[in-house]
Short mmCIF file of C-alpha atoms and ligand atoms in Angstrom, two decimals:
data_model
loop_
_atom_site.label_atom_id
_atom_site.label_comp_id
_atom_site.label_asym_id
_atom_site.label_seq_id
_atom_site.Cartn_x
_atom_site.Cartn_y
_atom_site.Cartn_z
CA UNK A 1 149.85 54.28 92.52
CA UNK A 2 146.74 53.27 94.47
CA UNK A 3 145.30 55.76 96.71
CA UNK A 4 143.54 55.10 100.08
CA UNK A 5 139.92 56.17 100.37
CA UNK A 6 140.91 59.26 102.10
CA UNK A 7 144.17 60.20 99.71
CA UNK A 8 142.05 59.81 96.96
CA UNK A 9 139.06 61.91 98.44
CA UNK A 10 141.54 64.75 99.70
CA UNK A 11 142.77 64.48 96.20
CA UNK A 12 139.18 64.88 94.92
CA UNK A 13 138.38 67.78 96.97
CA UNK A 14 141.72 69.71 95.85
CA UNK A 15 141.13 68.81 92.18
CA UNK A 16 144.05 66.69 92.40
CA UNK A 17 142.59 64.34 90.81
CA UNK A 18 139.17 64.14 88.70
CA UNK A 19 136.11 61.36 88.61
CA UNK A 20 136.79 60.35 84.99
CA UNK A 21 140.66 59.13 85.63
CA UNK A 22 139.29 56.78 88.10
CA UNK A 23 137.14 55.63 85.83
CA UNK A 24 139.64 55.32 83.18
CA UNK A 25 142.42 53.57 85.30
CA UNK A 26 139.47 51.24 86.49
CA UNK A 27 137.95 49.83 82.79
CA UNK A 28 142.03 49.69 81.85
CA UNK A 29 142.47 46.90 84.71
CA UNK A 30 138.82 45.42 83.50
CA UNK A 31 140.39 45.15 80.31
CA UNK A 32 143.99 43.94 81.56
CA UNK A 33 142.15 41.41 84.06
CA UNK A 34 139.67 40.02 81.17
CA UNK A 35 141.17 36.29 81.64
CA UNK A 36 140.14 36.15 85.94
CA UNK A 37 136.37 36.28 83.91
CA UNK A 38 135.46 38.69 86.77
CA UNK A 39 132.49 40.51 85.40
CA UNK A 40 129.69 39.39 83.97
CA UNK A 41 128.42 42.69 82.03
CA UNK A 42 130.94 45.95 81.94
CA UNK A 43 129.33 49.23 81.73
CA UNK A 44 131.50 52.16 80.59
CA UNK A 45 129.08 54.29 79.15
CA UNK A 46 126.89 54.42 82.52
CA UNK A 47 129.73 54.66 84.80
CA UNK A 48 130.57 57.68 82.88
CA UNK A 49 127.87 59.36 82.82
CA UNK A 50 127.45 58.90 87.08
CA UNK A 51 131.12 59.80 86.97
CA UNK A 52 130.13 63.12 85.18
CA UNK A 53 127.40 63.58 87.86
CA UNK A 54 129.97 63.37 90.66
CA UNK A 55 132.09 65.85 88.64
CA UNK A 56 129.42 67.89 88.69
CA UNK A 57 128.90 67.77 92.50
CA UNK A 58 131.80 68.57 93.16
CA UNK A 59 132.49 71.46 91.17
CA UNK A 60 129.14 73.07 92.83
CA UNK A 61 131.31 72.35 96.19
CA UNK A 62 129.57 68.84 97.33
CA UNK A 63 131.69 66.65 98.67
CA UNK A 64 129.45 63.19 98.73
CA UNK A 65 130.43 61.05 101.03
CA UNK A 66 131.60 58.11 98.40
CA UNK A 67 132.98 60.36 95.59
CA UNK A 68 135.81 58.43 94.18
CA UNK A 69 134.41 55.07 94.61
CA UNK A 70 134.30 52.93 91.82
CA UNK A 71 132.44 50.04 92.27
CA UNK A 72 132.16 46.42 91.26
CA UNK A 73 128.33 45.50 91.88
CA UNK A 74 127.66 41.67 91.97
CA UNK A 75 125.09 40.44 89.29
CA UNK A 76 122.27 39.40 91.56
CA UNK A 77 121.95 42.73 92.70
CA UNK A 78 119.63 45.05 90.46
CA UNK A 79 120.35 48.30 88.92
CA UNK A 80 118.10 50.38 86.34
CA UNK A 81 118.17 49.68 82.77
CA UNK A 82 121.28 46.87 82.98
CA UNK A 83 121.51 43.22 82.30
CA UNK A 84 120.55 41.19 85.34
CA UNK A 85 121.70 37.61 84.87
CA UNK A 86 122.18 36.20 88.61
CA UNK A 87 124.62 34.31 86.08
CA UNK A 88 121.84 32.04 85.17
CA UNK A 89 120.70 31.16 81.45
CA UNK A 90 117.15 31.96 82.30
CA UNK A 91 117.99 35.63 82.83
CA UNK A 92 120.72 35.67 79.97
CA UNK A 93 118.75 38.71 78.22
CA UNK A 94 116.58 39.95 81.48
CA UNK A 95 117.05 43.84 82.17
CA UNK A 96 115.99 45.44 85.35
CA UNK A 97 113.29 48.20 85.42
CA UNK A 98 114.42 49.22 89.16
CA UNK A 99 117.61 49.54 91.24
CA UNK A 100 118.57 48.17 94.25
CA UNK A 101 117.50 50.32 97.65
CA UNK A 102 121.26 49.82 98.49
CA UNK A 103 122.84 50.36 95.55
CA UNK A 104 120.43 53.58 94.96
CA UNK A 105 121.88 55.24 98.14
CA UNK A 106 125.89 54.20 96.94
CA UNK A 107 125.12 55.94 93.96
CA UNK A 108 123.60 58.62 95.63
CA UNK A 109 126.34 59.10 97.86
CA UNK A 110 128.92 59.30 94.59
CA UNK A 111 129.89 56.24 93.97
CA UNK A 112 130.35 54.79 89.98
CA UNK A 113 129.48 51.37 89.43
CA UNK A 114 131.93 49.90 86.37
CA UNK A 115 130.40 46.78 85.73
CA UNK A 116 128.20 43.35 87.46
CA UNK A 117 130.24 40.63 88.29
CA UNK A 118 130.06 37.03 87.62
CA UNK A 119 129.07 34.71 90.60
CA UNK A 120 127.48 31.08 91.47
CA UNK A 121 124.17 30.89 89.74
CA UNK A 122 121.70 32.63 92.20
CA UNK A 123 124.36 32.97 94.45
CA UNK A 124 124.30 28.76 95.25
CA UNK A 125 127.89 27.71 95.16
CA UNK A 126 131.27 28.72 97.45
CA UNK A 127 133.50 28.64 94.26
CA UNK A 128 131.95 30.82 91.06
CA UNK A 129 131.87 27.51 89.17
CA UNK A 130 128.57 27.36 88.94
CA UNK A 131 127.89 30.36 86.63
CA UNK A 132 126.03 30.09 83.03
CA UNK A 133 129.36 32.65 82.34
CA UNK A 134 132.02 30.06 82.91
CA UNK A 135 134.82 29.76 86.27
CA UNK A 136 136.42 33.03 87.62
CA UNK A 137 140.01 32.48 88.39
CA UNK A 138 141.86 33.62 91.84
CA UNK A 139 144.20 36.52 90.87
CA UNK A 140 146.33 35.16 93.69
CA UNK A 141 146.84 31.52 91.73
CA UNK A 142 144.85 30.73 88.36
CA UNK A 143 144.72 27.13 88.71
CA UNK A 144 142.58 27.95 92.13
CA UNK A 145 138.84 29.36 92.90
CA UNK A 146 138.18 32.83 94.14
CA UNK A 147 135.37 31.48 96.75
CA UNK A 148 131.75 32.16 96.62
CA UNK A 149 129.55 33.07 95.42
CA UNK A 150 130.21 36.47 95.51
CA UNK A 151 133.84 35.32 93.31
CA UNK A 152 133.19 37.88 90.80
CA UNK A 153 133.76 41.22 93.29
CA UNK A 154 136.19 39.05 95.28
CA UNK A 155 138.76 38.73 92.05
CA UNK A 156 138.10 42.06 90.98
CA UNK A 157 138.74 43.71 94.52
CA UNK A 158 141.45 41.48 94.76
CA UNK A 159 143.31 41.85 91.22
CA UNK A 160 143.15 45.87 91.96
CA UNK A 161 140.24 46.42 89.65
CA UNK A 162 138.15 48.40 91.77
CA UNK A 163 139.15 48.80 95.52
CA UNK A 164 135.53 47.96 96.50
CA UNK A 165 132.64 45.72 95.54
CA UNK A 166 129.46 44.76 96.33
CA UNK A 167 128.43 40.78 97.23
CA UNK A 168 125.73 39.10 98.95
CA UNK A 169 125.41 36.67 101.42
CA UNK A 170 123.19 33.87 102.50
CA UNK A 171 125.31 31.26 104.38
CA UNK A 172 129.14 33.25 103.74
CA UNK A 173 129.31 34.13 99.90
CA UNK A 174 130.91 37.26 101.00
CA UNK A 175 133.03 36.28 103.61
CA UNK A 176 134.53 33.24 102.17
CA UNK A 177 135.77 34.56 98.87
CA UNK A 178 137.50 37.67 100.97
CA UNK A 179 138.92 34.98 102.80
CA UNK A 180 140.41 33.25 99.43
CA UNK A 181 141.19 36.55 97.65
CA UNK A 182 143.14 38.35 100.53
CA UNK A 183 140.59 41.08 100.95
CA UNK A 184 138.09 41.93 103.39
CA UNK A 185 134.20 41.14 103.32
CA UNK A 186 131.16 42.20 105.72
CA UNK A 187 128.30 40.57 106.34
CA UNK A 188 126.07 42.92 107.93
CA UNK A 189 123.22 42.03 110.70
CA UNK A 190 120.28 40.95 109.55
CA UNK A 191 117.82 43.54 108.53
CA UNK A 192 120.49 45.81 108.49
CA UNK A 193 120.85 46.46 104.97
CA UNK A 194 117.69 46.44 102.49
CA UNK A 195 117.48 43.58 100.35
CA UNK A 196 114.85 45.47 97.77
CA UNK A 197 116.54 44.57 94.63
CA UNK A 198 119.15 41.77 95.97
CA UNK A 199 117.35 38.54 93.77
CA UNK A 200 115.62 36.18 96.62
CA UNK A 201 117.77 32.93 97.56
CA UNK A 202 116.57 32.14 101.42
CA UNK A 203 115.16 35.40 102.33
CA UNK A 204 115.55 34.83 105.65
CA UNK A 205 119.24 34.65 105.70
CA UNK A 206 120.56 37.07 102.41
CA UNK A 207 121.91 40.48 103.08
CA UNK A 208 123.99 42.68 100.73
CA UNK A 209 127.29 42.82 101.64
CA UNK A 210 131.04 44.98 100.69
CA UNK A 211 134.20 43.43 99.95
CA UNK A 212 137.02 45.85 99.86
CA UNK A 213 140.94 45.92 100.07
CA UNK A 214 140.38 48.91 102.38
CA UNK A 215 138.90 49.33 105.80
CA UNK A 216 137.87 52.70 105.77
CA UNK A 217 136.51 53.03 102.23
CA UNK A 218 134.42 49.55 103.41
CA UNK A 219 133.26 51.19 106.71
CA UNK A 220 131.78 54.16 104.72
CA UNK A 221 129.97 52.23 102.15
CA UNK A 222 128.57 50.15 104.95
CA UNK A 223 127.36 53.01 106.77
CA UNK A 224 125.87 55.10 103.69
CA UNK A 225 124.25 51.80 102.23
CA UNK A 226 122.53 50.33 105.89
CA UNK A 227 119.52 51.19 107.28
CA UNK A 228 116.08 51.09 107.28
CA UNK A 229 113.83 50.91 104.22
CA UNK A 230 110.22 51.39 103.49
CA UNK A 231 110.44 48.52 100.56
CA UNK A 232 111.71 45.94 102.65
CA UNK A 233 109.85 45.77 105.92
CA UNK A 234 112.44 43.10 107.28
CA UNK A 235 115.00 46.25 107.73
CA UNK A 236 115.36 47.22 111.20
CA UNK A 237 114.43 50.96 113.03
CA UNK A 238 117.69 50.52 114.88
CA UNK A 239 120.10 53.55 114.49
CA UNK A 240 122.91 52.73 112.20
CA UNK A 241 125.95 53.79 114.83
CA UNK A 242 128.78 55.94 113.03
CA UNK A 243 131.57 53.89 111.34
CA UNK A 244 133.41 56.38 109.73
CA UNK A 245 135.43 57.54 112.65
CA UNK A 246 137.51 54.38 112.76
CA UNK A 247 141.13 55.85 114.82
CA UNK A 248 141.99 55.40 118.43
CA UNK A 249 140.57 52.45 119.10
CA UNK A 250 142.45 50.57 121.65
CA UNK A 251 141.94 46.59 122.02
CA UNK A 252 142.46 46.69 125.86
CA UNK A 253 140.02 45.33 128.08
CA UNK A 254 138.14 44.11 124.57
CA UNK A 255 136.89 40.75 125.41
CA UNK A 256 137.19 37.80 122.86
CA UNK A 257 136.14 34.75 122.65
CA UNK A 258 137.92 31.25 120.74
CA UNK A 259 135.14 29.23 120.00
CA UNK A 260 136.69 25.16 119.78
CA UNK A 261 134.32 24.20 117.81
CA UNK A 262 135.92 26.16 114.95
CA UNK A 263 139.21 24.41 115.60
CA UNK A 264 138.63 21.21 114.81
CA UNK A 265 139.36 18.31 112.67
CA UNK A 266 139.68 19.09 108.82
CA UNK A 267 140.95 22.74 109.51
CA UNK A 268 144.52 23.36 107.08
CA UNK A 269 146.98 23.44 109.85
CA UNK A 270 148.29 26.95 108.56
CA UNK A 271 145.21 28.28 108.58
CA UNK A 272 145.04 27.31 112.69
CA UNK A 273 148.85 28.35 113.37
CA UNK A 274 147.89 31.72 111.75
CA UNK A 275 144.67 32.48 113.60
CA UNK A 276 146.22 31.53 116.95
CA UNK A 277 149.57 33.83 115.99
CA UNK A 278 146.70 36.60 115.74
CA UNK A 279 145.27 36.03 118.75
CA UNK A 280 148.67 35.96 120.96
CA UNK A 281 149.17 39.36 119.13
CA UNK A 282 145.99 40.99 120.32
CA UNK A 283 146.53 39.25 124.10
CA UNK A 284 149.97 41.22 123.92
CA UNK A 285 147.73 44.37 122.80
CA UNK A 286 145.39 44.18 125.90
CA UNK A 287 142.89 41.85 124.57
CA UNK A 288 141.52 39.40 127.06
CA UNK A 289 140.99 36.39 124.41
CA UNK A 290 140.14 33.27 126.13
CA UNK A 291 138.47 29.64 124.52
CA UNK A 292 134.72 29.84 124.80
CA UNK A 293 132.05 27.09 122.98
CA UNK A 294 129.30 27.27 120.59
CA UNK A 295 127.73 24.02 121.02
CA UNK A 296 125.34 23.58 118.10
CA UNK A 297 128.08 24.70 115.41
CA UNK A 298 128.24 21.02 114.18
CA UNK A 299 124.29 21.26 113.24
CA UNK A 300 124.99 24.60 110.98
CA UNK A 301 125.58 23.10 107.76
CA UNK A 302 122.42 20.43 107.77
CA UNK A 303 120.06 23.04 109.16
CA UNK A 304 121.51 25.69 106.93
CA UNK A 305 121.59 23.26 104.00
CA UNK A 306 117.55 22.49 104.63
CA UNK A 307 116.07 26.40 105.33
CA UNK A 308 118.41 27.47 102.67
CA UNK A 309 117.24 25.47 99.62
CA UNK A 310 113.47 25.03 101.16
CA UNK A 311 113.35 29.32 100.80
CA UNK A 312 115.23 28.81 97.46
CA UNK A 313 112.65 26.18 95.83
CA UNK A 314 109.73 28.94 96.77
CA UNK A 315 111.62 31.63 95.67
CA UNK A 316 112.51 30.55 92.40
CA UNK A 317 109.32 29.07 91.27
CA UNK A 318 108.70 32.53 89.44
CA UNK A 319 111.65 31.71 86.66
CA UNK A 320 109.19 29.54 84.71
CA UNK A 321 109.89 30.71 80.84
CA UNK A 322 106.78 32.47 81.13
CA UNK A 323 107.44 35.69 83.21
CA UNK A 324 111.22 35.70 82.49
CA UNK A 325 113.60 33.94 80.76
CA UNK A 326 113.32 32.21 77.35
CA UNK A 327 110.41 30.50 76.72
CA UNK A 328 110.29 26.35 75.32
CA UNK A 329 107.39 25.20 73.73
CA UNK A 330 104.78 22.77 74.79
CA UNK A 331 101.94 21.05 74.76
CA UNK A 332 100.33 23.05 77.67
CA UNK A 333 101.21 25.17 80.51
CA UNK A 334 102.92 22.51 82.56
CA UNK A 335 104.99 21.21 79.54
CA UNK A 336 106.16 24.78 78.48
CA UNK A 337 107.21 25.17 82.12
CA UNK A 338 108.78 22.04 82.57
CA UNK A 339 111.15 22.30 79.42
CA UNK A 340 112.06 26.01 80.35
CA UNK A 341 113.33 25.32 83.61
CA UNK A 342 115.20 22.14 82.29
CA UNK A 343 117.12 24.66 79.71
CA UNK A 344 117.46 27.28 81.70
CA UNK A 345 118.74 25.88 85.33
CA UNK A 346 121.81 24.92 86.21
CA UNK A 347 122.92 21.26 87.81
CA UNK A 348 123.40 23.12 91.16
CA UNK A 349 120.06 25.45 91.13
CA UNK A 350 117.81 22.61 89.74
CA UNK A 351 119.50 20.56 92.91
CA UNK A 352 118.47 22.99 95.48
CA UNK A 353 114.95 23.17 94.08
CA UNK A 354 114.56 19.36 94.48
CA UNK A 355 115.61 19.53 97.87
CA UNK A 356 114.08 22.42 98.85
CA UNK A 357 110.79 20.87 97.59
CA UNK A 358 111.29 17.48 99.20
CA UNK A 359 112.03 19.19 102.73
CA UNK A 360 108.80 21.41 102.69
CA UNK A 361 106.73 18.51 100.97
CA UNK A 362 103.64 17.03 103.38
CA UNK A 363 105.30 14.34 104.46
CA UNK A 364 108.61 15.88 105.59
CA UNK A 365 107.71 19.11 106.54
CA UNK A 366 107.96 18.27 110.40
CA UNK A 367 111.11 16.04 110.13
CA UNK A 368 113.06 18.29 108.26
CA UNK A 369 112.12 22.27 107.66
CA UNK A 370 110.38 22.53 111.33
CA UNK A 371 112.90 20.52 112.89
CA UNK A 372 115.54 22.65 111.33
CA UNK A 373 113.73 25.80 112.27
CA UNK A 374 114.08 24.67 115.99
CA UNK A 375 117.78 24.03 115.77
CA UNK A 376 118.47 26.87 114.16
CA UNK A 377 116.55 29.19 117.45
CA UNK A 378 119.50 26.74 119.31
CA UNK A 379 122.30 28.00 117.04
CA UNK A 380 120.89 31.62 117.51
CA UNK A 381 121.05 31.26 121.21
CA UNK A 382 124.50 29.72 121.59
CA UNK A 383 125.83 33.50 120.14
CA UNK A 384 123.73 35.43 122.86
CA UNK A 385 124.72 33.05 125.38
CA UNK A 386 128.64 33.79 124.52
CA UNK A 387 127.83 37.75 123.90
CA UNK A 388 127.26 38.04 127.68
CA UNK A 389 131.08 36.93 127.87
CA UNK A 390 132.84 38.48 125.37
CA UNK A 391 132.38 41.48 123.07
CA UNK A 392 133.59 39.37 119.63
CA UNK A 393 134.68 35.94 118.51
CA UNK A 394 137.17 34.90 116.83
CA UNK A 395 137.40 32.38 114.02
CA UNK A 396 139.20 31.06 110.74
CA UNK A 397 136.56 32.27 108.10
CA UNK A 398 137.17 28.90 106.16
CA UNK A 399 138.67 25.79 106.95
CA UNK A 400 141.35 25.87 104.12
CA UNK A 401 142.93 28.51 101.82
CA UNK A 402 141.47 28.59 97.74
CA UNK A 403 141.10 25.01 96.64
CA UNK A 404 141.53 24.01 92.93
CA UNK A 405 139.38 24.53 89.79
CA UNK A 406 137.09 21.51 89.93
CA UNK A 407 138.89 19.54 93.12
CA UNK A 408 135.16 20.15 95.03
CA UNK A 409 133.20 20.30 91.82
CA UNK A 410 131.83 16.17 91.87
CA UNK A 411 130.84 16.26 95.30
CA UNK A 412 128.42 18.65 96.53
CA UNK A 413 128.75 17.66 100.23
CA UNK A 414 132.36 18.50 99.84
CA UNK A 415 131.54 21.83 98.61
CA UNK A 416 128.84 22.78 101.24
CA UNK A 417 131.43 21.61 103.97
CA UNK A 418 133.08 24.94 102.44
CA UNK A 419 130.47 27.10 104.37
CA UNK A 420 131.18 25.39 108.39
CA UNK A 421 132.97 28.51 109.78
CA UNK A 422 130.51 30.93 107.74
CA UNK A 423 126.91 30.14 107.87
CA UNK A 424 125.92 29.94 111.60
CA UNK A 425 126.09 33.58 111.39
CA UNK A 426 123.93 33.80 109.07
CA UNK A 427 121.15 31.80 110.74
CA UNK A 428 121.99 33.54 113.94
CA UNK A 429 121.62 36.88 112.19
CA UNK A 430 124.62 38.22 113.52
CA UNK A 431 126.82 40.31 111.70
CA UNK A 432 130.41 38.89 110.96
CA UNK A 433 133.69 40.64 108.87
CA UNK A 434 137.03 38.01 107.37
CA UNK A 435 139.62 40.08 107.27
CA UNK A 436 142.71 39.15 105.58
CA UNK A 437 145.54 37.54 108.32
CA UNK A 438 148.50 35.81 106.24
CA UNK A 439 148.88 33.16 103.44
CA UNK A 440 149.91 29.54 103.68
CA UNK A 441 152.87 28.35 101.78
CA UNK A 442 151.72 28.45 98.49
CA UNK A 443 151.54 32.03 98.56
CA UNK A 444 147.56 31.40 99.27
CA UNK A 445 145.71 33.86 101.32
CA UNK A 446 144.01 33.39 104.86
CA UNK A 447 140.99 34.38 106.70
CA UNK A 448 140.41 35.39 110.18
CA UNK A 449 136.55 35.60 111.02
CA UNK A 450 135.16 38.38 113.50
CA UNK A 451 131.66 38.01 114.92
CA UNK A 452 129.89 40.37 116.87
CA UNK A 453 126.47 41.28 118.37
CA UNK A 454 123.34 42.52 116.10
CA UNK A 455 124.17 45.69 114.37
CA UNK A 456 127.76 46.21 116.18
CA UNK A 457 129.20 46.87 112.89
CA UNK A 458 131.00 49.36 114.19
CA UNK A 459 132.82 47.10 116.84
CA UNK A 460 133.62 45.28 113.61
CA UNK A 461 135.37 47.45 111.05
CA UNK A 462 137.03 49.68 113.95
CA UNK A 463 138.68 46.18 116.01
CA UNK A 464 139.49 45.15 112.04
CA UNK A 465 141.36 48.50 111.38
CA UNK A 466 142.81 48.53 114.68
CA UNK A 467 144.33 44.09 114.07
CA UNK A 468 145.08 44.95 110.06
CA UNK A 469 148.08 47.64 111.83
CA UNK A 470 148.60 45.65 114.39
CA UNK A 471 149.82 42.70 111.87
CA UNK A 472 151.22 45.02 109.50
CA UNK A 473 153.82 46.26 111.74
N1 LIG B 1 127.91 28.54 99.67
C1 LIG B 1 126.63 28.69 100.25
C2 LIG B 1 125.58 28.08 99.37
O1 LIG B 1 125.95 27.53 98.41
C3 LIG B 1 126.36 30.13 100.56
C4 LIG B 1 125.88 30.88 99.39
C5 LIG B 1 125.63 32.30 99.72
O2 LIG B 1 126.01 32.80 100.78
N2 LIG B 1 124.96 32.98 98.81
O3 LIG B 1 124.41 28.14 99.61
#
């Protein structure tokens, strides 16, 4: 019975249909989804009363822009007067005073948030099984992971719970577990979106991020959510270009680009056969898709896995027992801090610190952080160098489909190596979309990767809309 974003606003606007059902239908599936552990904190009586809000609107003969969107909010992400966990122990009982500049403006535009969804602690993980709140499950198969970190929204978008969420992103938490869900996930340019209220991981790669099973509803939450912000002075002046017109786009002429290094060894061979089936289909659309080369993609995951925990271990030094989180006793200062981050980090958060603290340490800073810093400019101009080429490229978003419940659990490299396909965008700063492409044969779901230029968003959700009929025919 699931509407499209435009049924279900047309619906709206004829009185159809009414705010509360939605809301109704959507805490129903919470409730009939409990075992995928999607959410971390349900809210009925707030999504009511913004649900009563939008009724309100609407009667008066407003028509916001998002009315009918119910939304699944990842728990890193603050809103006013709700439990804030970031799915860590040290924030089990932490409740934000403020909301999220993002969030704020979704509301604002009519959408109703239902609950905050579970994720990686801090967002450090690519499978949601590294949460104080225990695994969430892939609706698709329950002995598999959803992805992460963003797992939480993923499942619930996924399972039918809400047709959008929001996730965040600092090396492919969005991206990724779209890709192992079947749904689709944006991560936006760089300073596109404000990350006032999005809880600091490396604040030099994180963005906010929407997962959706629809293209349009996606491109409109994008577009009311981006742009600049006086609270974060990293967002960009740039015009946010319209994404809500997303027909007649044709795919002739479009240049893309196949880089190789994202078809190499260790890629699931269905995951290769189904990208390259896509790309014959958009060559018989017009398309002029042709192999191109990133050359530093095989430095992404050490560089990203040094600037990524070296911004963590700074960022996190404020969770000391003192200003949040519960407090141990101790002899003195140090001691109380000490024991209260021992209790209250994870394995994986307590490993980032260390390493993040080792990298930036005297001794290392100029082997490892600066040195990192430099590759990274290197990674950043590979993409310009191919954007005078091409318009997009084209990639698998991960190199498998949704591995098992604790197959990568043991081995941390094994788990990073998760992230190969995803995080060079994000140290480029270029803004990337997985859209869903097939399955393998277990049924699994797979990824297909679109990269474009900064803040060609646009080019992004209209060339996804346009391959999503293309497929479906
Ligand atoms: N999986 C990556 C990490 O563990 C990315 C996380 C993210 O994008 N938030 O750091």
């Amino acid at each position: 019975m699931s509407l499209s974003f435009s049924e279900r606003k047309a619906a709206l606007k004829s009185g159809r249909l009414d705010i509360k059902s939605l809301v109704d239908v959507a805490l129903e599936h919470t409730r009939r989804n409990a075992h995928l552990n999607a959410f971390i904190t349900l809210m009925s009586e707030l999504a009511y009363e913004q649900a009563g809000r939008v009724a309100t609107r609407l009667l008066n003969g407003e028509y916001p822009p998002l009315a009918g969107v119910i939304l699944a909010v990842k728990d890193n992400i603050a809103l006013r007067g709700v439990r804030l966990t970031c799915a860590s122990k040290i924030l089990e009982n932490y409740i934000s005073p403020y909301t999220a500049t993002a969030l704020q403006r979704l509301i604002d535009a009519g959408a109703v948030v239902i609950g905050k969804t579970n994720l990686d602690e801090f967002a450090m993980g690519s499978s949601t099984e590294h949460s104080a709140y225990g695994v969430t499950l892939n609706p698709h198969n329950l002995e598999r992971v959803p992805g992460g970190s963003s797992g939480g929204s993923a499942a619930a978008v996924a399972a039918g719970v809400v047709t959008s969420a929001l996730g965040s992103e600092t090396g492919g938490s969005v991206r990724q577990p779209a890709a192992f869900c079947g749904i689709l996930g944006l991560k936006p340019t760089y300073g596109r979106v404000s990350r006032y209220g999005l809880t600091a991981f490396g604040s030099s790669l994180d963005q906010i991020g929407v997962m959706s099973s629809d293209v349009e509803e996606a491109a409109h939450i994008f577009q009311a959510m981006a742009g600049c912000d006086a609270n974060d002075n990293t967002t960009s002046p740039t015009p946010v270009p319209d994404c809500s017109a997303l027909s007649e786009f044709a795919l002739e002429g479009l240049r893309i680009g196949l880089p190789v290094e994202y078809f190499g060894e260790g890629i699931q061979p269905a995951v290769r056969n189904t990208i390259e089936k896509a790309a014959a289909v958009l060559r018989r659309s017009g398309a002029v898709v042709s192999e191109c080369s990133l050359p530093h993609t095989k430095y992404a995951i050490p560089t990203y896995y040094i600037i990524a925990p070296a911004e963590a271990s700074s960022n996190l030094a404020r969770y000391d027992g003192v200003r949040y989180g519960p407090r141990f006793e101790g002899e003195n200062g140090e001691d109380i801090i000490r024991a209260s981050r021992q209790a209250g980090f994870g394995a994986e958060v307590k490993r980032r610190i260390m390493l993040g603290a080792y990298v930036l340490s005297a001794g290392y800073y100029d082997a490892y952080y600066k040195k990192a810093q430099r590759v990274r400019r290197l990674i950043r101009q590979d993409f310009s160098e191919a954007f005078r080429n091409y318009d997009l490229l084209m990639t698998p978003t991960a190199p498998t489909t949704a591995f098992k419940i604790g197959e990568k659990i043991a081995s941390p490299l094994a788990m990073y190596l998760s992230d190969i396909f995803t995080a060079s965008a994000n140290l480029a700063g270029v803004p990337a979309i997985s859209l869903p492409i097939g399955s393998d044969d277990k049924g699994l779901p797979i990824g297909m990767q679109l990269i474009a230029q900064d803040f060609r968003e646009d080019l992004l959700f209209r060339t996804t809309k346009r391959i999503i009929e293309l497929i479906n025919i």
